[in-house]
Amino acid sequence: MIDARGLRCPLPVIRLAARARELPAGTELVVLSTDPAARPDIAAWCRMRGHELLRQEPEGDAIRHLVRLNG
Amino acid sequence: MTYLDAAVVAPVHPVARQALLSALDEGWADPRRLHTQGRHARLLLENARAAIAAELGARTEEVTFTGSYEAAVHAAVLGVRHARRRTGSAVITSAIEHSAVLQAASWPPDAPHVRIGVDSSGVVDVAAFAAAVREPGVVLACLQAANAEVGTLQPVDALAPHTRTAGVPLLMDATAVAGHAPLPAGWDILVADPRSWGAPGGLGVLVVRAGTRWTAPGPPGDDVEAVAGSPSVPLALAAAVALQQTGAQRDAQEAHRRALLNQIRNAAERITDTDVAGNSATGLPHVLTFSCLYVDGEAAVNELDRLGFAVGSGSACTASTLAPSHVLEAVGLLTHGNIRIGLPANVAASGVARFCEVLPAAIASVRSLLGADEL
């Protein structure tokens, strides 16, 4: 789980990308973020890098993003 | 210094600058007065009005000058809502109108405002828009001629028959299109920011076709302008001259700039992990936006500025609101690391070539600032 709360763009996506490099395909990653750009940008990162965005939903004052990594 | 942020605020056209300076000497008096100086100012103002009307395909008496583009937008939206208040108050807009239009449509906070979605190029869903305007209580439809961030032309002529049949006036924002590309004709109300055609700031243009249900909002003013407020005669004259000049060069500038824009597009597409918006063949010839993964938008703009290039950005860190551009969000483009290009008229090919040369290293440098060059 990546707690990116308090981090401003592009740091949440950078944290996600750095962690994703270390993990095998099929891994599901959770990202917590308060950055308003994280919602569109995690979706865009998934599209651009070929991963799957499973879910984005509010959790407190943050958004919880669930991503499944592909190869 | 190469200025590449001209989509909304273009450099002042040299002829407009000259007209402004001359008009400061000749058109400073109050155009409502009956003395020689007043009548002369009034003549200049009315000449400016007629010239702009001709360029926009309107009648002279349909053109109103306001103090700003935002004032024109507010007057347009509030004026229709007021005139049609017995019908309802719902306003339908595309999701990627200028924020001034979205704000006006959503004001006061309980005002009904429906945003129609766009595809990944930014083209609005005409079928959904047509269905929305048929609902009861709809008083106004707003669709821009083109989007000034992604450069996409909107299907205004396809939408117009639907709004006409529904009896709903169509407000078209002509900013970034007037003078640069053919203007759709099926609108009932037009607003524009004259800076986008090389006029100095401090003026807005509002055009209301005869027969449109619209009343100037707020307290009444004098008889010169439909919207209260005495516009600057020198600025009106400069705006008219700038639109004529820009319009006269339109086709030549279209060819000149589209080729250079495509050079920038190609350079951006060659950078890894870069999201480029829009369609190169069919959009505005001078507007492009792209976003680079792992790049801080503010840092990118600063680095390009340091290298001698002025560009815009829709990234959250570059906005006073600290929120990403609603346009980028709506089209699904990456919002961080966003660079917005607007080529001014007569932009130098050498300047664009140099921009394309330095862009990859500039992006790489900003990526390495955040340790992201290995991602």
CSV table of C-alpha atoms in Angstrom, one decimal:
chain,number,residue,atom,x,y,z
A,1,MET,CA,0.0,0.0,0.0
A,2,ILE,CA,1.3,3.4,-1.0
A,3,ASP,CA,0.4,6.2,1.3
A,4,ALA,CA,0.8,9.3,-0.8
A,5,ARG,CA,-1.5,11.5,1.3
A,6,GLY,CA,-0.1,15.0,1.5
A,7,LEU,CA,2.0,14.6,-1.6
A,8,ARG,CA,1.3,16.8,-4.6
A,9,CYS,CA,1.5,15.9,-8.2
A,10,PRO,CA,3.5,14.3,-9.8
A,11,LEU,CA,4.8,12.6,-6.6
A,12,PRO,CA,1.9,10.1,-6.0
A,13,VAL,CA,2.3,8.7,-9.6
A,14,ILE,CA,6.1,8.6,-9.2
A,15,ARG,CA,5.7,6.7,-6.0
A,16,LEU,CA,3.3,4.3,-7.7
A,17,ALA,CA,5.6,3.8,-10.7
A,18,ALA,CA,8.7,3.2,-8.5
A,19,ARG,CA,6.9,0.6,-6.5
A,20,ALA,CA,5.4,-1.0,-9.6
A,21,ARG,CA,8.9,-1.6,-11.1
A,22,GLU,CA,9.7,-4.0,-8.2
A,23,LEU,CA,6.5,-6.1,-8.4
A,24,PRO,CA,5.4,-8.9,-10.6
A,25,ALA,CA,2.4,-8.8,-13.0
A,26,GLY,CA,-0.9,-9.5,-11.3
A,27,THR,CA,0.0,-7.6,-8.2
A,28,GLU,CA,-2.7,-5.4,-6.9
A,29,LEU,CA,-1.5,-2.1,-5.4
A,30,VAL,CA,-3.4,0.4,-3.3
A,31,VAL,CA,-2.6,4.1,-3.4
A,32,LEU,CA,-4.0,6.6,-1.0
A,33,SER,CA,-3.8,10.2,-2.2
A,34,THR,CA,-5.2,13.6,-1.3
A,35,ASP,CA,-3.9,15.3,-4.5
A,36,PRO,CA,-6.7,16.4,-6.8
A,37,ALA,CA,-4.6,15.4,-9.8
A,38,ALA,CA,-4.2,11.8,-8.6
A,39,ARG,CA,-7.6,10.7,-9.8
A,40,PRO,CA,-7.1,11.5,-13.4
A,41,ASP,CA,-3.3,10.9,-13.4
A,42,ILE,CA,-3.3,7.4,-11.9
A,43,ALA,CA,-6.0,6.5,-14.5
A,44,ALA,CA,-3.8,8.0,-17.2
A,45,TRP,CA,-0.7,6.3,-15.9
A,46,CYS,CA,-2.5,2.9,-16.0
A,47,ARG,CA,-3.6,3.6,-19.6
A,48,MET,CA,-0.1,4.8,-20.7
A,49,ARG,CA,1.8,2.0,-19.0
A,50,GLY,CA,-0.7,-0.8,-19.7
A,51,HIS,CA,-1.9,-1.5,-16.2
A,52,GLU,CA,-5.5,-1.8,-15.0
A,53,LEU,CA,-7.3,0.7,-12.8
A,54,LEU,CA,-9.8,-1.4,-10.8
A,55,ARG,CA,-11.3,1.1,-8.5
A,56,GLN,CA,-11.1,4.7,-7.2
A,57,GLU,CA,-13.3,5.6,-4.2
A,58,PRO,CA,-13.3,8.2,-1.4
A,59,GLU,CA,-11.8,7.2,1.9
A,60,GLY,CA,-12.1,9.9,4.4
A,61,ASP,CA,-10.6,13.0,2.9
A,62,ALA,CA,-8.4,10.9,0.6
A,63,ILE,CA,-9.1,8.7,-2.5
A,64,ARG,CA,-8.2,5.1,-2.5
A,65,HIS,CA,-7.0,3.8,-5.8
A,66,LEU,CA,-6.7,0.1,-6.6
A,67,VAL,CA,-4.4,-0.8,-9.5
A,68,ARG,CA,-3.6,-4.3,-11.0
A,69,LEU,CA,-0.2,-4.4,-12.6
A,70,ASN,CA,0.2,-6.1,-15.9
A,71,GLY,CA,3.5,-7.4,-17.4
B,1,MET,CA,12.6,34.9,-26.2
B,2,THR,CA,10.1,32.8,-28.2
B,3,TYR,CA,6.5,33.2,-27.1
B,4,LEU,CA,4.5,30.0,-27.5
B,5,ASP,CA,1.4,30.7,-25.3
B,6,ALA,CA,-0.7,32.6,-27.8
B,7,ALA,CA,-3.9,30.5,-27.8
B,8,VAL,CA,-5.9,33.0,-25.6
B,9,VAL,CA,-3.5,35.9,-25.1
B,10,ALA,CA,-1.7,36.6,-28.4
B,11,PRO,CA,1.0,39.3,-28.7
B,12,VAL,CA,-0.6,42.6,-29.6
B,13,HIS,CA,-0.7,42.9,-33.4
B,14,PRO,CA,1.6,45.8,-34.5
B,15,VAL,CA,-1.2,47.4,-36.5
B,16,ALA,CA,-3.5,47.2,-33.5
B,17,ARG,CA,-0.9,48.8,-31.4
B,18,GLN,CA,-0.6,51.7,-33.9
B,19,ALA,CA,-4.4,52.1,-34.0
B,20,LEU,CA,-4.5,52.1,-30.2
B,21,LEU,CA,-1.9,54.9,-30.0
B,22,SER,CA,-3.7,57.0,-32.7
B,23,ALA,CA,-7.1,56.5,-31.0
B,24,LEU,CA,-5.6,57.6,-27.7
B,25,ASP,CA,-5.1,61.0,-29.4
B,26,GLU,CA,-8.4,61.1,-31.3
B,27,GLY,CA,-10.9,58.9,-29.4
B,28,TRP,CA,-10.4,59.9,-25.8
B,29,ALA,CA,-13.6,61.9,-25.4
B,30,ASP,CA,-16.9,60.6,-24.2
B,31,PRO,CA,-18.8,59.2,-27.2
B,32,ARG,CA,-22.1,60.2,-25.7
B,33,ARG,CA,-21.3,63.9,-25.9
B,34,LEU,CA,-22.5,66.2,-28.7
B,35,HIS,CA,-19.4,68.3,-29.1
B,36,THR,CA,-16.9,67.7,-31.9
B,37,GLN,CA,-14.6,65.6,-29.8
B,38,GLY,CA,-17.5,63.5,-28.5
B,39,ARG,CA,-19.0,62.9,-31.9
B,40,HIS,CA,-15.5,62.0,-33.2
B,41,ALA,CA,-15.1,59.4,-30.5
B,42,ARG,CA,-18.6,58.1,-31.2
B,43,LEU,CA,-17.7,57.7,-34.9
B,44,LEU,CA,-14.6,55.7,-34.0
B,45,LEU,CA,-16.5,53.5,-31.7
B,46,GLU,CA,-19.3,52.8,-34.2
B,47,ASN,CA,-16.7,52.2,-36.9
B,48,ALA,CA,-15.0,49.6,-34.7
B,49,ARG,CA,-18.4,48.0,-33.9
B,50,ALA,CA,-19.3,47.8,-37.6
B,51,ALA,CA,-15.9,46.3,-38.5
B,52,ILE,CA,-16.1,43.6,-35.8
B,53,ALA,CA,-19.7,42.8,-36.7
B,54,ALA,CA,-18.6,42.3,-40.4
B,55,GLU,CA,-15.7,40.0,-39.3
B,56,LEU,CA,-18.0,37.9,-37.1
B,57,GLY,CA,-21.0,37.7,-39.5
B,58,ALA,CA,-23.3,39.8,-37.4
B,59,ARG,CA,-25.2,43.1,-37.7
B,60,THR,CA,-23.6,46.2,-36.3
B,61,GLU,CA,-26.3,46.8,-33.7
B,62,GLU,CA,-25.9,43.2,-32.4
B,63,VAL,CA,-22.4,43.9,-31.1
B,64,THR,CA,-21.7,45.1,-27.6
B,65,PHE,CA,-18.4,46.0,-26.0
B,66,THR,CA,-17.8,45.0,-22.4
B,67,GLY,CA,-14.8,45.6,-20.1
B,68,SER,CA,-13.6,42.0,-20.4
B,69,TYR,CA,-14.3,38.6,-21.8
B,70,GLU,CA,-15.5,37.4,-18.4
B,71,ALA,CA,-17.9,40.4,-18.3
B,72,ALA,CA,-19.3,39.4,-21.7
B,73,VAL,CA,-19.8,35.8,-20.6
B,74,HIS,CA,-21.5,36.8,-17.4
B,75,ALA,CA,-23.8,39.3,-19.3
B,76,ALA,CA,-24.6,36.6,-21.8
B,77,VAL,CA,-25.5,33.8,-19.3
B,78,LEU,CA,-27.2,36.0,-16.7
B,79,GLY,CA,-29.1,37.9,-19.5
B,80,VAL,CA,-30.6,34.8,-21.0
B,81,ARG,CA,-31.5,33.3,-17.6
B,82,HIS,CA,-33.2,36.6,-16.7
B,83,ALA,CA,-35.1,37.0,-20.0
B,84,ARG,CA,-36.3,33.4,-19.9
B,85,ARG,CA,-36.9,33.0,-16.2
B,86,ARG,CA,-40.6,31.9,-16.8
B,87,THR,CA,-39.4,29.0,-18.9
B,88,GLY,CA,-36.8,27.8,-16.4
B,89,SER,CA,-33.1,28.3,-15.6
B,90,ALA,CA,-31.2,25.2,-16.7
B,91,VAL,CA,-28.1,25.8,-18.8
B,92,ILE,CA,-26.5,23.0,-20.8
B,93,THR,CA,-22.8,23.4,-21.6
B,94,SER,CA,-20.0,21.1,-22.9
B,95,ALA,CA,-17.7,19.9,-20.1
B,96,ILE,CA,-14.7,21.8,-21.5
B,97,GLU,CA,-16.0,25.3,-21.9
B,98,HIS,CA,-13.8,28.1,-20.5
B,99,SER,CA,-14.0,28.2,-16.8
B,100,ALA,CA,-15.8,31.6,-17.0
B,101,VAL,CA,-18.7,29.9,-18.9
B,102,LEU,CA,-18.8,27.0,-16.4
B,103,GLN,CA,-18.8,29.4,-13.5
B,104,ALA,CA,-21.6,31.5,-14.9
B,105,ALA,CA,-23.7,28.5,-15.7
B,106,SER,CA,-23.3,27.2,-12.1
B,107,TRP,CA,-24.1,30.5,-10.5
B,108,PRO,CA,-25.7,30.9,-8.0
B,109,PRO,CA,-24.7,27.5,-6.6
B,110,ASP,CA,-28.2,26.0,-7.0
B,111,ALA,CA,-28.6,27.0,-10.6
B,112,PRO,CA,-29.2,23.9,-12.8
B,113,HIS,CA,-26.2,23.3,-15.0
B,114,VAL,CA,-25.7,20.1,-17.0
B,115,ARG,CA,-22.2,19.4,-18.5
B,116,ILE,CA,-22.2,17.2,-21.6
B,117,GLY,CA,-19.2,14.9,-21.9
B,118,VAL,CA,-16.5,14.9,-24.6
B,119,ASP,CA,-14.5,12.1,-26.2
B,120,SER,CA,-10.7,11.7,-25.8
B,121,SER,CA,-10.1,14.3,-28.5
B,122,GLY,CA,-12.4,16.8,-26.7
B,123,VAL,CA,-15.3,16.6,-29.2
B,124,VAL,CA,-18.6,17.0,-27.4
B,125,ASP,CA,-21.3,14.3,-27.7
B,126,VAL,CA,-23.9,16.0,-30.0
B,127,ALA,CA,-26.6,13.4,-29.4
B,128,ALA,CA,-26.4,13.8,-25.6
B,129,PHE,CA,-26.3,17.6,-26.0
B,130,ALA,CA,-29.4,17.5,-28.3
B,131,ALA,CA,-31.3,15.3,-25.8
B,132,ALA,CA,-30.4,17.5,-22.9
B,133,VAL,CA,-31.7,20.7,-24.6
B,134,ARG,CA,-35.0,19.0,-25.2
B,135,GLU,CA,-35.7,18.7,-21.5
B,136,PRO,CA,-38.2,21.1,-19.9
B,137,GLY,CA,-36.8,24.2,-18.2
B,138,VAL,CA,-33.7,24.5,-20.4
B,139,VAL,CA,-33.0,28.2,-21.3
B,140,LEU,CA,-29.5,28.2,-22.8
B,141,ALA,CA,-26.9,26.0,-24.5
B,142,CYS,CA,-23.2,26.8,-24.5
B,143,LEU,CA,-20.7,25.3,-26.9
B,144,GLN,CA,-17.3,26.8,-27.8
B,145,ALA,CA,-16.3,27.0,-31.4
B,146,ALA,CA,-13.1,25.2,-30.4
B,147,ASN,CA,-11.2,24.4,-27.2
B,148,ALA,CA,-8.2,26.7,-26.6
B,149,GLU,CA,-6.3,24.0,-24.6
B,150,VAL,CA,-6.5,21.0,-26.8
B,151,GLY,CA,-7.3,22.7,-30.1
B,152,THR,CA,-10.3,20.6,-30.9
B,153,LEU,CA,-13.0,22.1,-33.2
B,154,GLN,CA,-16.5,21.6,-31.8
B,155,PRO,CA,-19.5,20.5,-33.9
B,156,VAL,CA,-21.4,23.7,-33.4
B,157,ASP,CA,-23.1,23.5,-36.9
B,158,ALA,CA,-24.2,20.0,-36.1
B,159,LEU,CA,-25.7,21.0,-32.8
B,160,ALA,CA,-27.4,24.3,-33.9
B,161,PRO,CA,-30.4,22.7,-35.7
B,162,HIS,CA,-31.2,20.8,-32.4
B,163,THR,CA,-31.0,23.9,-30.2
B,164,ARG,CA,-33.0,25.8,-32.8
B,165,THR,CA,-35.7,23.1,-32.9
B,166,ALA,CA,-35.8,23.1,-29.1
B,167,GLY,CA,-36.1,26.9,-29.0
B,168,VAL,CA,-33.0,27.1,-26.9
B,169,PRO,CA,-30.5,29.9,-27.7
B,170,LEU,CA,-26.9,28.8,-28.5
B,171,LEU,CA,-24.0,30.7,-27.0
B,172,MET,CA,-20.8,30.2,-28.8
B,173,ASP,CA,-17.4,31.2,-27.4
B,174,ALA,CA,-15.4,32.3,-30.4
B,175,THR,CA,-12.1,32.8,-28.4
B,176,ALA,CA,-9.1,31.3,-30.2
B,177,VAL,CA,-11.1,30.7,-33.4
B,178,ALA,CA,-12.2,34.2,-34.6
B,179,GLY,CA,-9.5,35.3,-37.0
B,180,HIS,CA,-7.7,31.9,-37.0
B,181,ALA,CA,-10.2,29.4,-38.4
B,182,PRO,CA,-13.6,29.6,-40.0
B,183,LEU,CA,-16.3,30.4,-37.5
B,184,PRO,CA,-19.4,28.3,-37.3
B,185,ALA,CA,-22.5,30.3,-38.1
B,186,GLY,CA,-25.5,28.8,-36.3
B,187,TRP,CA,-25.0,30.6,-33.0
B,188,ASP,CA,-27.5,33.0,-31.3
B,189,ILE,CA,-25.1,34.7,-28.9
B,190,LEU,CA,-21.3,35.0,-29.3
B,191,VAL,CA,-18.6,36.0,-26.8
B,192,ALA,CA,-15.0,36.4,-27.5
B,193,ASP,CA,-11.7,37.5,-25.9
B,194,PRO,CA,-10.1,40.0,-28.3
B,195,ARG,CA,-6.7,39.2,-26.9
B,196,SER,CA,-6.9,35.9,-28.8
B,197,TRP,CA,-6.8,37.8,-32.1
B,198,GLY,CA,-4.0,40.2,-31.1
B,199,ALA,CA,-5.9,43.0,-29.5
B,200,PRO,CA,-4.8,44.5,-26.2
B,201,GLY,CA,-6.5,43.4,-23.0
B,202,GLY,CA,-9.3,45.3,-21.3
B,203,LEU,CA,-12.2,44.6,-23.7
B,204,GLY,CA,-14.7,41.9,-24.3
B,205,VAL,CA,-17.1,41.3,-27.2
B,206,LEU,CA,-20.7,40.1,-26.8
B,207,VAL,CA,-22.9,39.6,-29.9
B,208,VAL,CA,-26.6,38.9,-29.5
B,209,ARG,CA,-28.5,38.2,-32.7
B,210,ALA,CA,-31.7,40.1,-33.1
B,211,GLY,CA,-34.7,38.2,-31.9
B,212,THR,CA,-32.8,36.3,-29.2
B,213,ARG,CA,-34.5,36.4,-25.8
B,214,TRP,CA,-31.9,38.3,-23.8
B,215,THR,CA,-32.0,41.2,-21.4
B,216,ALA,CA,-28.9,43.0,-20.1
B,217,PRO,CA,-28.6,41.9,-16.5
B,218,GLY,CA,-28.1,44.3,-13.6
B,219,PRO,CA,-28.9,48.0,-13.3
B,220,PRO,CA,-29.4,49.9,-16.6
B,221,GLY,CA,-26.6,52.0,-18.0
B,222,ASP,CA,-26.5,54.6,-20.8
B,223,ASP,CA,-27.7,54.0,-24.3
B,224,VAL,CA,-24.4,53.4,-26.0
B,225,GLU,CA,-23.8,49.8,-24.9
B,226,ALA,CA,-26.4,47.2,-24.2
B,227,VAL,CA,-24.4,46.2,-21.1
B,228,ALA,CA,-23.8,49.0,-18.6
B,229,GLY,CA,-20.2,50.3,-18.7
B,230,SER,CA,-18.4,52.7,-21.0
B,231,PRO,CA,-15.9,50.7,-23.1
B,232,SER,CA,-12.6,52.2,-24.1
B,233,VAL,CA,-12.9,53.7,-27.6
B,234,PRO,CA,-9.2,53.2,-28.3
B,235,LEU,CA,-9.4,49.5,-27.2
B,236,ALA,CA,-12.4,48.9,-29.3
B,237,LEU,CA,-10.7,50.4,-32.3
B,238,ALA,CA,-7.5,48.3,-31.7
B,239,ALA,CA,-9.7,45.2,-31.4
B,240,ALA,CA,-11.4,45.9,-34.7
B,241,VAL,CA,-8.1,46.5,-36.5
B,242,ALA,CA,-6.5,43.4,-35.0
B,243,LEU,CA,-9.4,41.2,-36.0
B,244,GLN,CA,-9.4,42.5,-39.5
B,245,GLN,CA,-5.6,42.1,-39.8
B,246,THR,CA,-5.6,38.6,-38.2
B,247,GLY,CA,-8.5,37.5,-40.4
B,248,ALA,CA,-6.9,38.8,-43.6
B,249,GLN,CA,-3.9,36.6,-42.9
B,250,ARG,CA,-5.9,33.7,-41.7
B,251,ASP,CA,-5.3,31.2,-44.6
B,252,ALA,CA,-1.6,32.0,-44.9
B,253,GLN,CA,-1.1,31.7,-41.1
B,254,GLU,CA,-3.1,28.4,-41.1
B,255,ALA,CA,-0.6,26.9,-43.5
B,256,HIS,CA,2.5,28.4,-41.8
B,257,ARG,CA,1.5,27.4,-38.3
B,258,ARG,CA,0.0,23.9,-38.9
B,259,ALA,CA,3.3,22.7,-40.3
B,260,LEU,CA,5.2,24.1,-37.4
B,261,LEU,CA,2.7,22.8,-34.9
B,262,ASN,CA,3.1,19.3,-36.4
B,263,GLN,CA,6.9,19.6,-35.8
B,264,ILE,CA,6.2,20.2,-32.1
B,265,ARG,CA,3.7,17.4,-32.1
B,266,ASN,CA,6.3,15.0,-33.6
B,267,ALA,CA,8.9,16.1,-31.1
B,268,ALA,CA,6.6,15.6,-28.2
B,269,GLU,CA,5.5,12.1,-29.4
B,270,ARG,CA,9.1,11.1,-29.6
B,271,ILE,CA,9.6,11.7,-25.9
B,272,THR,CA,8.9,8.6,-23.8
B,273,ASP,CA,5.9,8.4,-21.6
B,274,THR,CA,4.3,11.5,-23.2
B,275,ASP,CA,0.5,11.9,-23.7
B,276,VAL,CA,-0.3,14.1,-26.7
B,277,ALA,CA,-3.9,15.4,-27.1
B,278,GLY,CA,-6.1,16.1,-30.1
B,279,ASN,CA,-6.0,15.5,-33.8
B,280,SER,CA,-3.2,17.0,-35.8
B,281,ALA,CA,-5.1,17.3,-39.1
B,282,THR,CA,-8.5,18.7,-37.9
B,283,GLY,CA,-7.8,20.9,-34.9
B,284,LEU,CA,-6.9,24.6,-34.6
B,285,PRO,CA,-3.7,25.2,-36.6
B,286,HIS,CA,-1.9,26.9,-33.7
B,287,VAL,CA,-2.9,25.0,-30.5
B,288,LEU,CA,-1.4,21.8,-29.0
B,289,THR,CA,-1.1,20.3,-25.6
B,290,PHE,CA,0.9,17.3,-24.3
B,291,SER,CA,1.8,15.9,-20.8
B,292,CYS,CA,4.9,14.1,-19.7
B,293,LEU,CA,4.8,11.5,-17.0
B,294,TYR,CA,6.8,12.1,-13.8
B,295,VAL,CA,7.3,15.8,-14.6
B,296,ASP,CA,6.4,18.7,-12.4
B,297,GLY,CA,4.5,21.1,-14.6
B,298,GLU,CA,5.7,24.2,-12.9
B,299,ALA,CA,9.3,23.0,-13.1
B,300,ALA,CA,8.9,22.3,-16.8
B,301,VAL,CA,7.5,25.7,-17.6
B,302,ASN,CA,10.3,27.3,-15.6
B,303,GLU,CA,12.9,25.3,-17.4
B,304,LEU,CA,11.5,26.1,-20.8
B,305,ASP,CA,11.3,29.8,-19.8
B,306,ARG,CA,15.0,29.6,-18.7
B,307,LEU,CA,15.8,28.3,-22.2
B,308,GLY,CA,13.9,31.2,-23.8
B,309,PHE,CA,10.4,29.7,-24.5
B,310,ALA,CA,7.2,30.9,-23.0
B,311,VAL,CA,4.6,28.1,-22.7
B,312,GLY,CA,1.4,27.5,-20.8
B,313,SER,CA,0.4,24.6,-18.6
B,314,GLY,CA,-2.8,23.0,-17.3
B,315,SER,CA,-1.1,21.2,-14.5
B,316,ALA,CA,-2.4,21.7,-11.0
B,317,CYS,CA,0.8,23.1,-9.6
B,318,THR,CA,0.7,25.9,-12.2
B,319,ALA,CA,-2.9,27.0,-11.5
B,320,SER,CA,-4.0,29.5,-8.9
B,321,THR,CA,-6.7,27.0,-7.9
B,322,LEU,CA,-4.1,24.2,-7.4
B,323,ALA,CA,-6.5,21.9,-9.3
B,324,PRO,CA,-5.7,20.4,-12.7
B,325,SER,CA,-7.3,21.8,-15.8
B,326,HIS,CA,-10.9,20.6,-16.1
B,327,VAL,CA,-10.3,20.2,-19.9
B,328,LEU,CA,-7.4,17.8,-19.5
B,329,GLU,CA,-9.4,15.8,-16.9
B,330,ALA,CA,-12.5,15.7,-19.2
B,331,VAL,CA,-10.5,14.3,-22.2
B,332,GLY,CA,-8.6,11.9,-20.0
B,333,LEU,CA,-5.2,13.3,-20.7
B,334,LEU,CA,-2.5,13.1,-18.1
B,335,THR,CA,-2.6,16.4,-16.2
B,336,HIS,CA,0.8,16.6,-14.5
B,337,GLY,CA,3.7,17.7,-16.6
B,338,ASN,CA,1.4,19.5,-19.0
B,339,ILE,CA,2.7,21.8,-21.6
B,340,ARG,CA,0.3,24.0,-23.6
B,341,ILE,CA,1.4,25.5,-26.9
B,342,GLY,CA,-0.2,28.4,-28.7
B,343,LEU,CA,1.7,29.5,-31.8
B,344,PRO,CA,1.4,33.3,-32.5
B,345,ALA,CA,0.9,34.6,-36.0
B,346,ASN,CA,4.2,34.8,-37.9
B,347,VAL,CA,6.0,32.6,-35.3
B,348,ALA,CA,9.5,32.0,-36.5
B,349,ALA,CA,10.3,28.6,-38.0
B,350,SER,CA,13.8,28.8,-36.4
B,351,GLY,CA,12.2,29.4,-33.0
B,352,VAL,CA,10.0,26.3,-33.3
B,353,ALA,CA,12.9,24.2,-34.6
B,354,ARG,CA,15.0,25.3,-31.6
B,355,PHE,CA,12.1,24.5,-29.2
B,356,CYS,CA,11.9,21.0,-30.7
B,357,GLU,CA,15.7,20.6,-30.2
B,358,VAL,CA,15.7,21.6,-26.6
B,359,LEU,CA,12.5,19.9,-25.5
B,360,PRO,CA,13.8,16.4,-24.9
B,361,ALA,CA,16.6,17.5,-22.7
B,362,ALA,CA,14.4,19.9,-20.8
B,363,ILE,CA,11.9,17.2,-20.0
B,364,ALA,CA,14.7,14.8,-19.0
B,365,SER,CA,16.2,17.4,-16.7
B,366,VAL,CA,12.9,18.0,-14.9
B,367,ARG,CA,12.4,14.3,-14.6
B,368,SER,CA,15.7,13.8,-13.0
B,369,LEU,CA,14.9,16.5,-10.4
B,370,LEU,CA,12.4,14.1,-8.9
B,371,GLY,CA,14.6,11.1,-9.4
B,372,ALA,CA,12.2,9.8,-12.0
B,373,ASP,CA,14.6,9.4,-14.9
B,374,GLU,CA,14.8,5.7,-14.3
B,375,LEU,CA,11.1,4.9,-14.2
